[in-house]
PDB file of C-alpha atoms and ligand atoms in Angstrom:
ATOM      1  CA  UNK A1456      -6.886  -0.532  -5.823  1.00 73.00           C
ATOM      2  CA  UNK A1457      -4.157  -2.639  -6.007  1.00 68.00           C
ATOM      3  CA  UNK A1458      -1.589  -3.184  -2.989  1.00 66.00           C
ATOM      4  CA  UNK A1459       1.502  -5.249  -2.919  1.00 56.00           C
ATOM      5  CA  UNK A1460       2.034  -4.374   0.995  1.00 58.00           C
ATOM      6  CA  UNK A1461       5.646  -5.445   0.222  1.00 59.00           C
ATOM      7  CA  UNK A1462       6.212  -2.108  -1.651  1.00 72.00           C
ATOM      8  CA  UNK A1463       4.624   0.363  -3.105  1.00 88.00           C
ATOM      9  CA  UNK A1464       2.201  -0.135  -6.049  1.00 91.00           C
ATOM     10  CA  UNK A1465       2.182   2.258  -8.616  1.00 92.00           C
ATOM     11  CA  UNK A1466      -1.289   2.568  -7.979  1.00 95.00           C
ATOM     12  CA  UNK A1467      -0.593   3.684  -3.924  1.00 95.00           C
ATOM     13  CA  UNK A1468       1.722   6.297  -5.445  1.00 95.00           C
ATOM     14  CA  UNK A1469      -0.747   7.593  -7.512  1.00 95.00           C
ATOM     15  CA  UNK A1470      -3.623   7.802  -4.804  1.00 97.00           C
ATOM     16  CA  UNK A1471      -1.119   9.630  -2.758  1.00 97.00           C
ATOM     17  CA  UNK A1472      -0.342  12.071  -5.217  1.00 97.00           C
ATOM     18  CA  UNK A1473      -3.647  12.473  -6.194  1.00 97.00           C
ATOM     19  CA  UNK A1474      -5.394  12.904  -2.454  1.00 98.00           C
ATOM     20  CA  UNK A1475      -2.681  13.139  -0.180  1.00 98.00           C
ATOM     21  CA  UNK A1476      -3.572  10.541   1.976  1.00 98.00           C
ATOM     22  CA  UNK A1477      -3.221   6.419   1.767  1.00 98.00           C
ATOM     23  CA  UNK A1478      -4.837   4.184   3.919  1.00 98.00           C
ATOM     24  CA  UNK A1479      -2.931   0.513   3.388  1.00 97.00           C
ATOM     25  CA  UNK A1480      -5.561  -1.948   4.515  1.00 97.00           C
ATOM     26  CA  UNK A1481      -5.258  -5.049   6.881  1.00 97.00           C
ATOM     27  CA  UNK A1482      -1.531  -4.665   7.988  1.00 97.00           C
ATOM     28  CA  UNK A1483      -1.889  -5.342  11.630  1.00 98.00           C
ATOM     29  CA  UNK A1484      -3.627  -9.006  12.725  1.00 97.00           C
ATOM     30  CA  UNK A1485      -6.042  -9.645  14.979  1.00 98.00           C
ATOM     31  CA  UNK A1486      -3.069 -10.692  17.346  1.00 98.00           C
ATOM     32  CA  UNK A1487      -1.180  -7.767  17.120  1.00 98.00           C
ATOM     33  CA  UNK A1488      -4.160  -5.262  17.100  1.00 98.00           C
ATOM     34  CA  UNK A1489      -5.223  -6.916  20.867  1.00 98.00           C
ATOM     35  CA  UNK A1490      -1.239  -6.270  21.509  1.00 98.00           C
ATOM     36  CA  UNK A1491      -1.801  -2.699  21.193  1.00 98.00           C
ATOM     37  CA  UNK A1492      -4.741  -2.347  22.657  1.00 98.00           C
ATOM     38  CA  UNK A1493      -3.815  -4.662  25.746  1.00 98.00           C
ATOM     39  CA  UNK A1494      -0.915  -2.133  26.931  1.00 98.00           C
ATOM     40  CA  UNK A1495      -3.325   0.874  26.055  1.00 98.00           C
ATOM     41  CA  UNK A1496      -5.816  -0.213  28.250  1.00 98.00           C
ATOM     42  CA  UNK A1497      -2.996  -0.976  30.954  1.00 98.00           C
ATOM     43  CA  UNK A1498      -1.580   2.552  30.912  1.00 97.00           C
ATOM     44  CA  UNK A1499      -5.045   4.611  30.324  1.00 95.00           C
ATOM     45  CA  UNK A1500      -5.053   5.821  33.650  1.00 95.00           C
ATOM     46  CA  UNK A1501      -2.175   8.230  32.500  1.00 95.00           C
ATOM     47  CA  UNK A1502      -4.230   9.729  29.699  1.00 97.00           C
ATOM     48  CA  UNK A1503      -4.931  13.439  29.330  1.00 97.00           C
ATOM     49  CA  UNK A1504      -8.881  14.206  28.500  1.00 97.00           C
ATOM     50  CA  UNK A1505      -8.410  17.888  26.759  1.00 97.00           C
ATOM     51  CA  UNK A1506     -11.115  20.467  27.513  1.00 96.00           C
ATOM     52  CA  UNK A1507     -14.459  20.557  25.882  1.00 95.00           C
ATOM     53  CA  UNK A1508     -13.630  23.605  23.644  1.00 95.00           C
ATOM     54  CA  UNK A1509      -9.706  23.255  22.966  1.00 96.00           C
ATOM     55  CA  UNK A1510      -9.873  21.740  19.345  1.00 98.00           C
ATOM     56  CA  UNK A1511     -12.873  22.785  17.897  1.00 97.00           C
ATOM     57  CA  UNK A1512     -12.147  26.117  18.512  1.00 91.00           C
ATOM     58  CA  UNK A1513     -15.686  27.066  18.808  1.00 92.00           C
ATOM     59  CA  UNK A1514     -17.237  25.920  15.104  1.00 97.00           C
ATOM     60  CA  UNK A1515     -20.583  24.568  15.789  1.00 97.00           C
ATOM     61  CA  UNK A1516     -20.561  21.479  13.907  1.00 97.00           C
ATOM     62  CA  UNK A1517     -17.291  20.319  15.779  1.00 98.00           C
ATOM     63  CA  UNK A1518     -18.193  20.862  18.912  1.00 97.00           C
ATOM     64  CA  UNK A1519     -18.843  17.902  21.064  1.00 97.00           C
ATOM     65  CA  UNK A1520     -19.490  16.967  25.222  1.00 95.00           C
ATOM     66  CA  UNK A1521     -15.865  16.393  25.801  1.00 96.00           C
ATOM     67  CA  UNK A1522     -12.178  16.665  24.406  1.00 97.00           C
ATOM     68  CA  UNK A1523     -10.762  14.102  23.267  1.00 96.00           C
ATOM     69  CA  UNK A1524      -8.476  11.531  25.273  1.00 98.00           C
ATOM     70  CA  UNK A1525      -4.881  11.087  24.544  1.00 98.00           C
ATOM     71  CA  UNK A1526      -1.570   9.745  25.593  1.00 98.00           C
ATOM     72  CA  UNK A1527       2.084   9.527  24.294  1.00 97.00           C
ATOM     73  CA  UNK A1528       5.353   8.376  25.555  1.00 95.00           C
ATOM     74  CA  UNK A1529       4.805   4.641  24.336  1.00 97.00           C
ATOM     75  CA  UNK A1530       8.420   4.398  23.212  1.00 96.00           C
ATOM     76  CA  UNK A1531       9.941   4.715  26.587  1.00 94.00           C
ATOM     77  CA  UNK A1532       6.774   2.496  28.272  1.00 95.00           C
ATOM     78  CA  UNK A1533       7.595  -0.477  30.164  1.00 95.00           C
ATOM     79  CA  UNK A1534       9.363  -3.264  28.415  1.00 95.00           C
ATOM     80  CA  UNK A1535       5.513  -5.093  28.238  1.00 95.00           C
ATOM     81  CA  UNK A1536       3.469  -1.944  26.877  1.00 97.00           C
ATOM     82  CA  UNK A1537       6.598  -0.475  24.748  1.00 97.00           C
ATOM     83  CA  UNK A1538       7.291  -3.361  22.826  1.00 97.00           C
ATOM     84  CA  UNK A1539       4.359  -3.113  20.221  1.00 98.00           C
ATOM     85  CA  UNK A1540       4.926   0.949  19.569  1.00 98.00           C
ATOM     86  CA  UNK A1541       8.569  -0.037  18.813  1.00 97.00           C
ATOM     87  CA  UNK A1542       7.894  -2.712  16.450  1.00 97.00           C
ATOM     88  CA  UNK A1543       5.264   0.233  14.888  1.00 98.00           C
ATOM     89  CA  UNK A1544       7.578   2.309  14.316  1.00 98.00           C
ATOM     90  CA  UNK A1545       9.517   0.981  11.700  1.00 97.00           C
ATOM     91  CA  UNK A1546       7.395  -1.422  10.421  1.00 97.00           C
ATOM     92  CA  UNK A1547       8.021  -2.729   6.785  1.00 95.00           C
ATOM     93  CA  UNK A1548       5.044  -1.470   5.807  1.00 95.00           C
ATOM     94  CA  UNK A1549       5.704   2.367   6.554  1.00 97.00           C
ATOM     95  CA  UNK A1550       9.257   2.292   6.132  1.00 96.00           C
ATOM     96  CA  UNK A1551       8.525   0.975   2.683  1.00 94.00           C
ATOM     97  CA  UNK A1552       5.908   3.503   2.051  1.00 95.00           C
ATOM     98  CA  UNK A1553       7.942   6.646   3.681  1.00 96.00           C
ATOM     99  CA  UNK A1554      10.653   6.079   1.392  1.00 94.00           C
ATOM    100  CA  UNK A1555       8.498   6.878  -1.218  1.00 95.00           C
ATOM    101  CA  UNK A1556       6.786   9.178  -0.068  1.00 96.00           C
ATOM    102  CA  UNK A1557       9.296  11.594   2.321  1.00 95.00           C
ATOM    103  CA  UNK A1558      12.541  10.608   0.514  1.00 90.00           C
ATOM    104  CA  UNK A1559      15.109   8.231   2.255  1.00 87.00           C
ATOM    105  CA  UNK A1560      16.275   9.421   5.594  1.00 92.00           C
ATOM    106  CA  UNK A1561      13.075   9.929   7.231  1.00 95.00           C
ATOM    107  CA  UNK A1562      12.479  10.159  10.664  1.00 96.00           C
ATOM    108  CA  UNK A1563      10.248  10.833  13.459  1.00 96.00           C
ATOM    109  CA  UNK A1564       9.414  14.358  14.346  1.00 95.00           C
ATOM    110  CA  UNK A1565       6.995  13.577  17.370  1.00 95.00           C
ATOM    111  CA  UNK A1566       4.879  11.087  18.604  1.00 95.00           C
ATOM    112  CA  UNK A1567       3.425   8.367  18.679  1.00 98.00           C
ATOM    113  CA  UNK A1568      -0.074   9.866  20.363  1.00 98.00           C
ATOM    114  CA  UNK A1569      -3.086   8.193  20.822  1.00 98.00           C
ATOM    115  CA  UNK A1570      -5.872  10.041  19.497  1.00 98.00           C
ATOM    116  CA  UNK A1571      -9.166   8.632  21.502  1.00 98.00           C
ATOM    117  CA  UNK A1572     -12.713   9.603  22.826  1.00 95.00           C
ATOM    118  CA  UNK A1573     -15.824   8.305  23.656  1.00 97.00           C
ATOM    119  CA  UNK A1574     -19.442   8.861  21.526  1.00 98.00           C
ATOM    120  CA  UNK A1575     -19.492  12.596  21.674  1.00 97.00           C
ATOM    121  CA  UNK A1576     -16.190  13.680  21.675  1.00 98.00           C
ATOM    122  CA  UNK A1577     -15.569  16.970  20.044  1.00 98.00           C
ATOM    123  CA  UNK A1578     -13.864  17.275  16.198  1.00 98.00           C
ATOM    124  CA  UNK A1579     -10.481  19.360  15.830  1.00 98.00           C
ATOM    125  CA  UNK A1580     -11.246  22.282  13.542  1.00 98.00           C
ATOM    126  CA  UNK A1581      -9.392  21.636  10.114  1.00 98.00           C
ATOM    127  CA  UNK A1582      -5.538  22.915  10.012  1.00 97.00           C
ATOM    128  CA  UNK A1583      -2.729  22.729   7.123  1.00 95.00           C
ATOM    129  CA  UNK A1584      -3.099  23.798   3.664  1.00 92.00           C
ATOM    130  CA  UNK A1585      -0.745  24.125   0.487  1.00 89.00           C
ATOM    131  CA  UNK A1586      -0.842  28.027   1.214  1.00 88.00           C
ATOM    132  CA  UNK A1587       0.112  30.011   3.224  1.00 89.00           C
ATOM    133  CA  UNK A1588       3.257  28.108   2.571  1.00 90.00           C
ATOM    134  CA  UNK A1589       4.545  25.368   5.238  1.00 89.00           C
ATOM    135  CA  UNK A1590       8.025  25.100   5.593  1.00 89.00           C
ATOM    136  CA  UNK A1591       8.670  21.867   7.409  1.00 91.00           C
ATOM    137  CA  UNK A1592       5.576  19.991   5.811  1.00 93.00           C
ATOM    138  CA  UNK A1593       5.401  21.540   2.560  1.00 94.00           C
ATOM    139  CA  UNK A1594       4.410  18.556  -0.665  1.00 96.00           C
ATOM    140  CA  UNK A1595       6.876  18.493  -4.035  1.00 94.00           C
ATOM    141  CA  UNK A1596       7.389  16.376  -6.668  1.00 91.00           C
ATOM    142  CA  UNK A1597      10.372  16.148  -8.967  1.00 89.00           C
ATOM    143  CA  UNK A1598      11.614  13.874 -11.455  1.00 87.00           C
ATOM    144  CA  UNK A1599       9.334  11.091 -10.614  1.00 86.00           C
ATOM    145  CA  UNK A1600       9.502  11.330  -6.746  1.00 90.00           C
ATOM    146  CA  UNK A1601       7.755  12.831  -4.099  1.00 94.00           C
ATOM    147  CA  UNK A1602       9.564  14.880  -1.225  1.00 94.00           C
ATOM    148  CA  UNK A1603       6.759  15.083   1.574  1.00 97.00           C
ATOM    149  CA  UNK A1604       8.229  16.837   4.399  1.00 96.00           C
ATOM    150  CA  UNK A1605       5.957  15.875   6.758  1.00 97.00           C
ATOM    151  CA  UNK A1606       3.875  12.398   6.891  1.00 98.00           C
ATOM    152  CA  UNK A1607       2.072  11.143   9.716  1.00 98.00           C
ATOM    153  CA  UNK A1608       1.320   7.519  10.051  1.00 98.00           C
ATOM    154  CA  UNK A1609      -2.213   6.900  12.180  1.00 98.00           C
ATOM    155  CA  UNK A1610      -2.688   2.723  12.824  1.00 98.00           C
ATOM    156  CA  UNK A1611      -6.074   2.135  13.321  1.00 98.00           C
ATOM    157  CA  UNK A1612      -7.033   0.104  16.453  1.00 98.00           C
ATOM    158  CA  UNK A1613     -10.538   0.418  15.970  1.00 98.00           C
ATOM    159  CA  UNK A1614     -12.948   0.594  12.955  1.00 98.00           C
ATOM    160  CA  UNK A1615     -14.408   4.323  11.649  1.00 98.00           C
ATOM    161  CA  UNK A1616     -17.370   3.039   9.846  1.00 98.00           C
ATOM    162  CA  UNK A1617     -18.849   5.742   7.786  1.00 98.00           C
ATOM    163  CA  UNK A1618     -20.615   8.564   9.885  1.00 97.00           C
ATOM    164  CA  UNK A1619     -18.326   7.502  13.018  1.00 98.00           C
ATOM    165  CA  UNK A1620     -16.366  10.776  12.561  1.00 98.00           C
ATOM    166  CA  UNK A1621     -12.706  10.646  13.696  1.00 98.00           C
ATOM    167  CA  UNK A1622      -9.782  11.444  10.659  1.00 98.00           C
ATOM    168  CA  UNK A1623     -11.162  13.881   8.447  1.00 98.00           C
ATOM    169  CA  UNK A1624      -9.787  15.413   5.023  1.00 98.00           C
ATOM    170  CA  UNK A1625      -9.941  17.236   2.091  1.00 98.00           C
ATOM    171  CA  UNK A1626      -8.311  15.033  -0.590  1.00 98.00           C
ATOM    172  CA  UNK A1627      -5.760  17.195  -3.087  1.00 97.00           C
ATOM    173  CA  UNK A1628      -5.302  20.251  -0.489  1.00 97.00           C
ATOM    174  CA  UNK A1629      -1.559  19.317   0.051  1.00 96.00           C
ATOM    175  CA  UNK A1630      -1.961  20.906  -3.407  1.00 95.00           C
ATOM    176  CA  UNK A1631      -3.394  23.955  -3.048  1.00 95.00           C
ATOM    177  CA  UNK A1632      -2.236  27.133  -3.902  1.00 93.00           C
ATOM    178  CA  UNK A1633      -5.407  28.996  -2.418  1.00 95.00           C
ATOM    179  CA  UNK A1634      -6.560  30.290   0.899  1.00 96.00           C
ATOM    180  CA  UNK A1635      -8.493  27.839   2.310  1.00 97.00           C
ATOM    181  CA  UNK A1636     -11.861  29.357   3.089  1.00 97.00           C
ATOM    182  CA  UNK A1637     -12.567  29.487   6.923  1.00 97.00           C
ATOM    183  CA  UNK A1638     -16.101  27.351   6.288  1.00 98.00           C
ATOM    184  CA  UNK A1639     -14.381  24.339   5.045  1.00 98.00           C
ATOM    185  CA  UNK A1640     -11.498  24.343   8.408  1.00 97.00           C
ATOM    186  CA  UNK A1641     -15.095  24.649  10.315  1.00 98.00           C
ATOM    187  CA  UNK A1642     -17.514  22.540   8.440  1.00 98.00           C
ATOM    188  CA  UNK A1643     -19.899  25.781   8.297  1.00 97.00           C
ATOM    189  CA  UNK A1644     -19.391  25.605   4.519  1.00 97.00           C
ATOM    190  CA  UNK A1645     -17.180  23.073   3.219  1.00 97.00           C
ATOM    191  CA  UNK A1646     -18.821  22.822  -0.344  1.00 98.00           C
ATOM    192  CA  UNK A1647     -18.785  18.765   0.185  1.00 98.00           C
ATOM    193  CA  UNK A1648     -15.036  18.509   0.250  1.00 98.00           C
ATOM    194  CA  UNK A1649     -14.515  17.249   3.412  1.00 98.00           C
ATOM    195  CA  UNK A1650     -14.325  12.974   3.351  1.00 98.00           C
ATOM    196  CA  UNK A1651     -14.102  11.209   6.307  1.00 98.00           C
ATOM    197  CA  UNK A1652     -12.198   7.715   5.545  1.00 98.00           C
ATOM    198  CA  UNK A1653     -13.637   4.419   6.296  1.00 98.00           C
ATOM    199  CA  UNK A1654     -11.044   2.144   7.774  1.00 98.00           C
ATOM    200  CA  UNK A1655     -11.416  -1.154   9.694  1.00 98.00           C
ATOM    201  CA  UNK A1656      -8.623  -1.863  12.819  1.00 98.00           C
ATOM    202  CA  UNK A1657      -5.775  -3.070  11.624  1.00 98.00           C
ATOM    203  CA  UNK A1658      -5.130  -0.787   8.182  1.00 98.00           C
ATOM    204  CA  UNK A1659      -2.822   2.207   8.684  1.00 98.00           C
ATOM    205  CA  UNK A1660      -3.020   5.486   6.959  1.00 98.00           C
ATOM    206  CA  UNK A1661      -0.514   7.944   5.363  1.00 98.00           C
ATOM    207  CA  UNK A1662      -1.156  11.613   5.270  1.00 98.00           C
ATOM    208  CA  UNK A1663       0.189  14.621   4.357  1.00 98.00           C
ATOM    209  CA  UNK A1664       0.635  16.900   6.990  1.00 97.00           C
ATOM    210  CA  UNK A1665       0.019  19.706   4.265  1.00 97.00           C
ATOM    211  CA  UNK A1666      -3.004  19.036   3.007  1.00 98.00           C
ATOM    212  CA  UNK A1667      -6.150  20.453   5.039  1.00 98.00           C
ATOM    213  CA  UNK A1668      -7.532  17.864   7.937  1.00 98.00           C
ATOM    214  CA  UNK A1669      -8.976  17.534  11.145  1.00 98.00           C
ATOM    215  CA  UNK A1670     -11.470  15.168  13.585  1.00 98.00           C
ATOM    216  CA  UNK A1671     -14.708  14.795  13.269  1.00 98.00           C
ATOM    217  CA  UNK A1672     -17.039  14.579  16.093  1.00 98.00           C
ATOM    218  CA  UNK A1673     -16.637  10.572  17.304  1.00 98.00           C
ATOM    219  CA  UNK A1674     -20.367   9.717  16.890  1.00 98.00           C
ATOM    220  CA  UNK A1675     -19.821   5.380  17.303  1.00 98.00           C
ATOM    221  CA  UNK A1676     -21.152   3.509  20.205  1.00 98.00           C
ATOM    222  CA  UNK A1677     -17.542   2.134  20.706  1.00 98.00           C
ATOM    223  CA  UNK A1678     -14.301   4.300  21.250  1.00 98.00           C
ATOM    224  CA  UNK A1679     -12.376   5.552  19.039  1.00 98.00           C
ATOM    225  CA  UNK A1680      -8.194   4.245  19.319  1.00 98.00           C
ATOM    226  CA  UNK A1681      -5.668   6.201  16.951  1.00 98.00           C
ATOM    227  CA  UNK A1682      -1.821   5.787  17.301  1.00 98.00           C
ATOM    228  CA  UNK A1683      -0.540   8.270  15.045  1.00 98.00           C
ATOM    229  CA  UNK A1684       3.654   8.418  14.278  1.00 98.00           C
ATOM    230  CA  UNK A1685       4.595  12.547  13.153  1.00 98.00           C
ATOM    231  CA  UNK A1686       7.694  11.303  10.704  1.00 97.00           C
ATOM    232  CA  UNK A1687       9.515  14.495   8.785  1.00 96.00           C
ATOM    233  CA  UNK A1688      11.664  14.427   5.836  1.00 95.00           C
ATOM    234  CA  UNK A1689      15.599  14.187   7.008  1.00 92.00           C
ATOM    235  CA  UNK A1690      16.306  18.181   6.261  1.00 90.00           C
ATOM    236  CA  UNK A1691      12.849  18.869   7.913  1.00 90.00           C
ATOM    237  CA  UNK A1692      12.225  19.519  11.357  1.00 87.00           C
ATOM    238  CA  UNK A1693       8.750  20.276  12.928  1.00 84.00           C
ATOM    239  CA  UNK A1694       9.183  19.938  17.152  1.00 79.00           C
ATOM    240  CA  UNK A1695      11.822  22.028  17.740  1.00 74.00           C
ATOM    241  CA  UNK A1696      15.355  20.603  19.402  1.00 75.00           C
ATOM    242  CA  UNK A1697      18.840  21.249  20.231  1.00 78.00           C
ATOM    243  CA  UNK A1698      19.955  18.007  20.378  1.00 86.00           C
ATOM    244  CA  UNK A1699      20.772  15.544  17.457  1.00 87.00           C
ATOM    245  CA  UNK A1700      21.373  11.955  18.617  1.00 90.00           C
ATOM    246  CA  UNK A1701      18.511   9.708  19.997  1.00 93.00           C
ATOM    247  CA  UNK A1702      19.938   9.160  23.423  1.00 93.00           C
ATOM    248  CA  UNK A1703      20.558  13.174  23.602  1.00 92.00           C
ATOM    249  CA  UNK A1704      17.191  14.081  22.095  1.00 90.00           C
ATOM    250  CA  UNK A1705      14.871  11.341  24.133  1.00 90.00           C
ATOM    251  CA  UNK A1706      17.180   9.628  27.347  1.00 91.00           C
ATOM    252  CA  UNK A1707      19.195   6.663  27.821  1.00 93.00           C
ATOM    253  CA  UNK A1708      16.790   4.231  27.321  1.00 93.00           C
ATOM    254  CA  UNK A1709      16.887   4.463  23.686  1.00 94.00           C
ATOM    255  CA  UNK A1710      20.570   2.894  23.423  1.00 94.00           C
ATOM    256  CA  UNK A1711      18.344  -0.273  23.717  1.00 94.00           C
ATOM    257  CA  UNK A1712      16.939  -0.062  20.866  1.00 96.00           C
ATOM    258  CA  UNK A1713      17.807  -2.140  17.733  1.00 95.00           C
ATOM    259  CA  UNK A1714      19.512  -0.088  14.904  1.00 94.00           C
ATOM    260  CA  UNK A1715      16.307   0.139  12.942  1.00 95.00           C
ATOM    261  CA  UNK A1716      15.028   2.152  15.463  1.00 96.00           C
ATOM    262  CA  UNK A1717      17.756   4.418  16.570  1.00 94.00           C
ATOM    263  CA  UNK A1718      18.174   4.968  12.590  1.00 94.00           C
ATOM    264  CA  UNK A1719      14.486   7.037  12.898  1.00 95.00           C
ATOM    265  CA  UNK A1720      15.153   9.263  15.907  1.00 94.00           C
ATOM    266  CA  UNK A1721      17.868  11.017  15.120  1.00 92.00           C
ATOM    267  CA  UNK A1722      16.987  14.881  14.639  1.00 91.00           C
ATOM    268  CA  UNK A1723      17.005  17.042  11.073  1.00 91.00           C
ATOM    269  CA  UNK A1724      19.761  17.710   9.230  1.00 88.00           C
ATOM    270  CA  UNK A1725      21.209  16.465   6.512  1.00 87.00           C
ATOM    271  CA  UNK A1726      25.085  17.084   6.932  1.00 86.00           C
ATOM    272  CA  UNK A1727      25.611  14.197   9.467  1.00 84.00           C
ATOM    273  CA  UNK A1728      29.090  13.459   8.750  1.00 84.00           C
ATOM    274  CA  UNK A1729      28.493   9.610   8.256  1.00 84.00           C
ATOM    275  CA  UNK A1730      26.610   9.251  11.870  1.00 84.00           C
ATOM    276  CA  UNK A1731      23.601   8.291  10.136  1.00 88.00           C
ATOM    277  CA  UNK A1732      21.990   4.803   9.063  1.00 89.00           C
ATOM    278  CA  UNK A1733      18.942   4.837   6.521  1.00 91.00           C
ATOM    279  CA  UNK A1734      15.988   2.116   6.890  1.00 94.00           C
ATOM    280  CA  UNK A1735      15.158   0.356   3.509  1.00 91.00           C
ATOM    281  CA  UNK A1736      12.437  -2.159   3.525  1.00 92.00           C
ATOM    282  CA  UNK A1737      10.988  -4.989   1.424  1.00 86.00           C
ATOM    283  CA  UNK A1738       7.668  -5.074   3.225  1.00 84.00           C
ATOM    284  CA  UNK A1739       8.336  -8.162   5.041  1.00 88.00           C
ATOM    285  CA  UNK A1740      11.728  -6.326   7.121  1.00 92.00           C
ATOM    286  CA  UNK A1741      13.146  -3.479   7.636  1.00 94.00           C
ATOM    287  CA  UNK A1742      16.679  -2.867   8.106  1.00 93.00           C
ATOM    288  CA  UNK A1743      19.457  -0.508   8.175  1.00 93.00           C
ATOM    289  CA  UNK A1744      21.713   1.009   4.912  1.00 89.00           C
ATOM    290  CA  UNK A1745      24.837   2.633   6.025  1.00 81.00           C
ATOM    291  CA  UNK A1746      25.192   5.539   4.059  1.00 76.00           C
ATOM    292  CA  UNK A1747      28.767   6.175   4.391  1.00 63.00           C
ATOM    293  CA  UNK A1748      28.366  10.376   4.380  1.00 55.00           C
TER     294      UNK A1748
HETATM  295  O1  AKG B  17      -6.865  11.706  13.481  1.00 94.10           O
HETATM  296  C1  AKG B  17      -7.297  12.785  13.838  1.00 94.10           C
HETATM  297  O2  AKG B  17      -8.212  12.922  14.637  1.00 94.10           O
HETATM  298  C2  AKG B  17      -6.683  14.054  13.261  1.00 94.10           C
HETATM  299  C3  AKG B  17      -5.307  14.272  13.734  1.00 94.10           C
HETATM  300  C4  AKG B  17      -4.794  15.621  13.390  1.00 94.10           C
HETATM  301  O3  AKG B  17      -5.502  16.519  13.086  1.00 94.10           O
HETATM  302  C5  AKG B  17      -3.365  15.845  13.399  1.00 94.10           C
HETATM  303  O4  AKG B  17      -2.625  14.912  13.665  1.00 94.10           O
HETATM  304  O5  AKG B  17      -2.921  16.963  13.126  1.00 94.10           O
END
């Protein structure tokens, strides 16, 4: 496949389309990888270890020795372990790559959360699907474009070799127009459709929050480290929320944020009377469009 990780290629738009999911390889440096990983490892202590049970939901070929391990609340970290979450967040690379795929305006619904766990950590039984219908995630296409109304961005801090479990999908369900059968969201049955994507630390993936996906059991000798960003579409909203301003949605500390990143935490709506910025991006920067309604 071709990438131009300053935009999109024609051919990531297709893949998209096609799968509905995108893993853009080798964004992150071995620099900025240890970044992440550094204030991770400082603020583990805080992390939640769900129960044994909680995601699989009782399908035997999910089920594992323990839940998995997470954490969020990176954004308002310390100014040492926020810094590398913030510059995540609106990185060239997705902004570029959300534009096209969400629409302009997008933003972030929830998140970021690491997704973690040791060898034998249980899967999470497979969720979304084009039908029933999904209001605030659902996948169109008009005219060219693709409205995805919800995206989520995972950046991969440690390699999923094959058979390592972790992200698991069924490319093209963001398509679907059928039930999906209850064997493929449990593995019992799922007729070879389920593909578990190889990616190496440092490449970031894209995917729809329609199509049908889960976790596989983690079954590598080393852990597994996923930070994944929940974006929406501007008129979508998935967490719900009263509030519509960063500072009244998420505290204070986010007036200290550069304009790039205040532009993605607004909440949804698209009748802002001119309070809102939109992020455009040549790959290489990101920066703010005012867009003067
Ligand atoms: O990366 C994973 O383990 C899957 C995450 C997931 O299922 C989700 O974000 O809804």
């Amino acid at each position: 496949m071709r990438y131009e990780h300053h935009q999109v290629s024609a051919e990531e738009m297709y893949f998209f389309d096609l799968r509905g999911y995108l893993v853009v390889p080798g964004i992150l440096g071995s620099d900025e990888i240890d970044a992440v990983n550094r204030a991770l490892d400082a603020k583990m202590s805080d992390a939640v270890t769900l129960e044994a049970g909680s995601l699989s939901g009782g399908a035997e070929n999910l089920t594992g020795d323990s839940g998995r391990t997470q954490i969020t609340g990176m954004l308002g970290w310390e100014p040492e372990h926020r810094a590398p979450f913030r510059r995540l967040l609106v990185h060239p690379v997705v902004v570029s790559r959300l534009n096209a795929f969400t629409g302009r305006g997008f933003r972030l619904d929830h998140g970021p959360l690491l997704i973690s766990g040791r060898k034998g950590a249980e899967g999470h039984r497979l969720h979304g699907s084009g039908e029933p219908f999904g209001q605030s995630v659902t996948y169109h296409q008009q005219n060219g474009r693709i409205y995805c109304r919800g995206v989520t961005v995972a950046w991969q801090l440690a390699d999923c070799g094959p058979g390592d479990g972790g992200f698991a999908i069924v490319p093209g369900s963001h398509k679907t127009r059928e039930p999906t059968p209850d064997d493929v969201r449990t593995l019992n049955d799922d007729m070879g459709l389920v593909e578990q994507p190889v990616m190496r630390a440092g490449d970031v993936l894209f995917f729809a929050e329609t199509a049908t996906h889960g976790t596989l059991p983690w079954q590598a000798d080393h852990e597994r480290r996923s930070v994944l960003y929940k974006y929406a579409a501007r008129g979508a909203a998935r967490a719900v929320g009263k509030y519509f301003t960063p500072e009244d949605r998420l505290g204070d500390w986010t007036k200290e944020l550069t304009p790039e990143q205040q532009a993605v935490l607004y909440g949804p709506g698209v009748h802002h009377g001119g309070r809102l910025t939109f992020l455009d991006s040549d790959g290489e920067k990101a920066w703010v469009v005012n867009t003067g309604t």
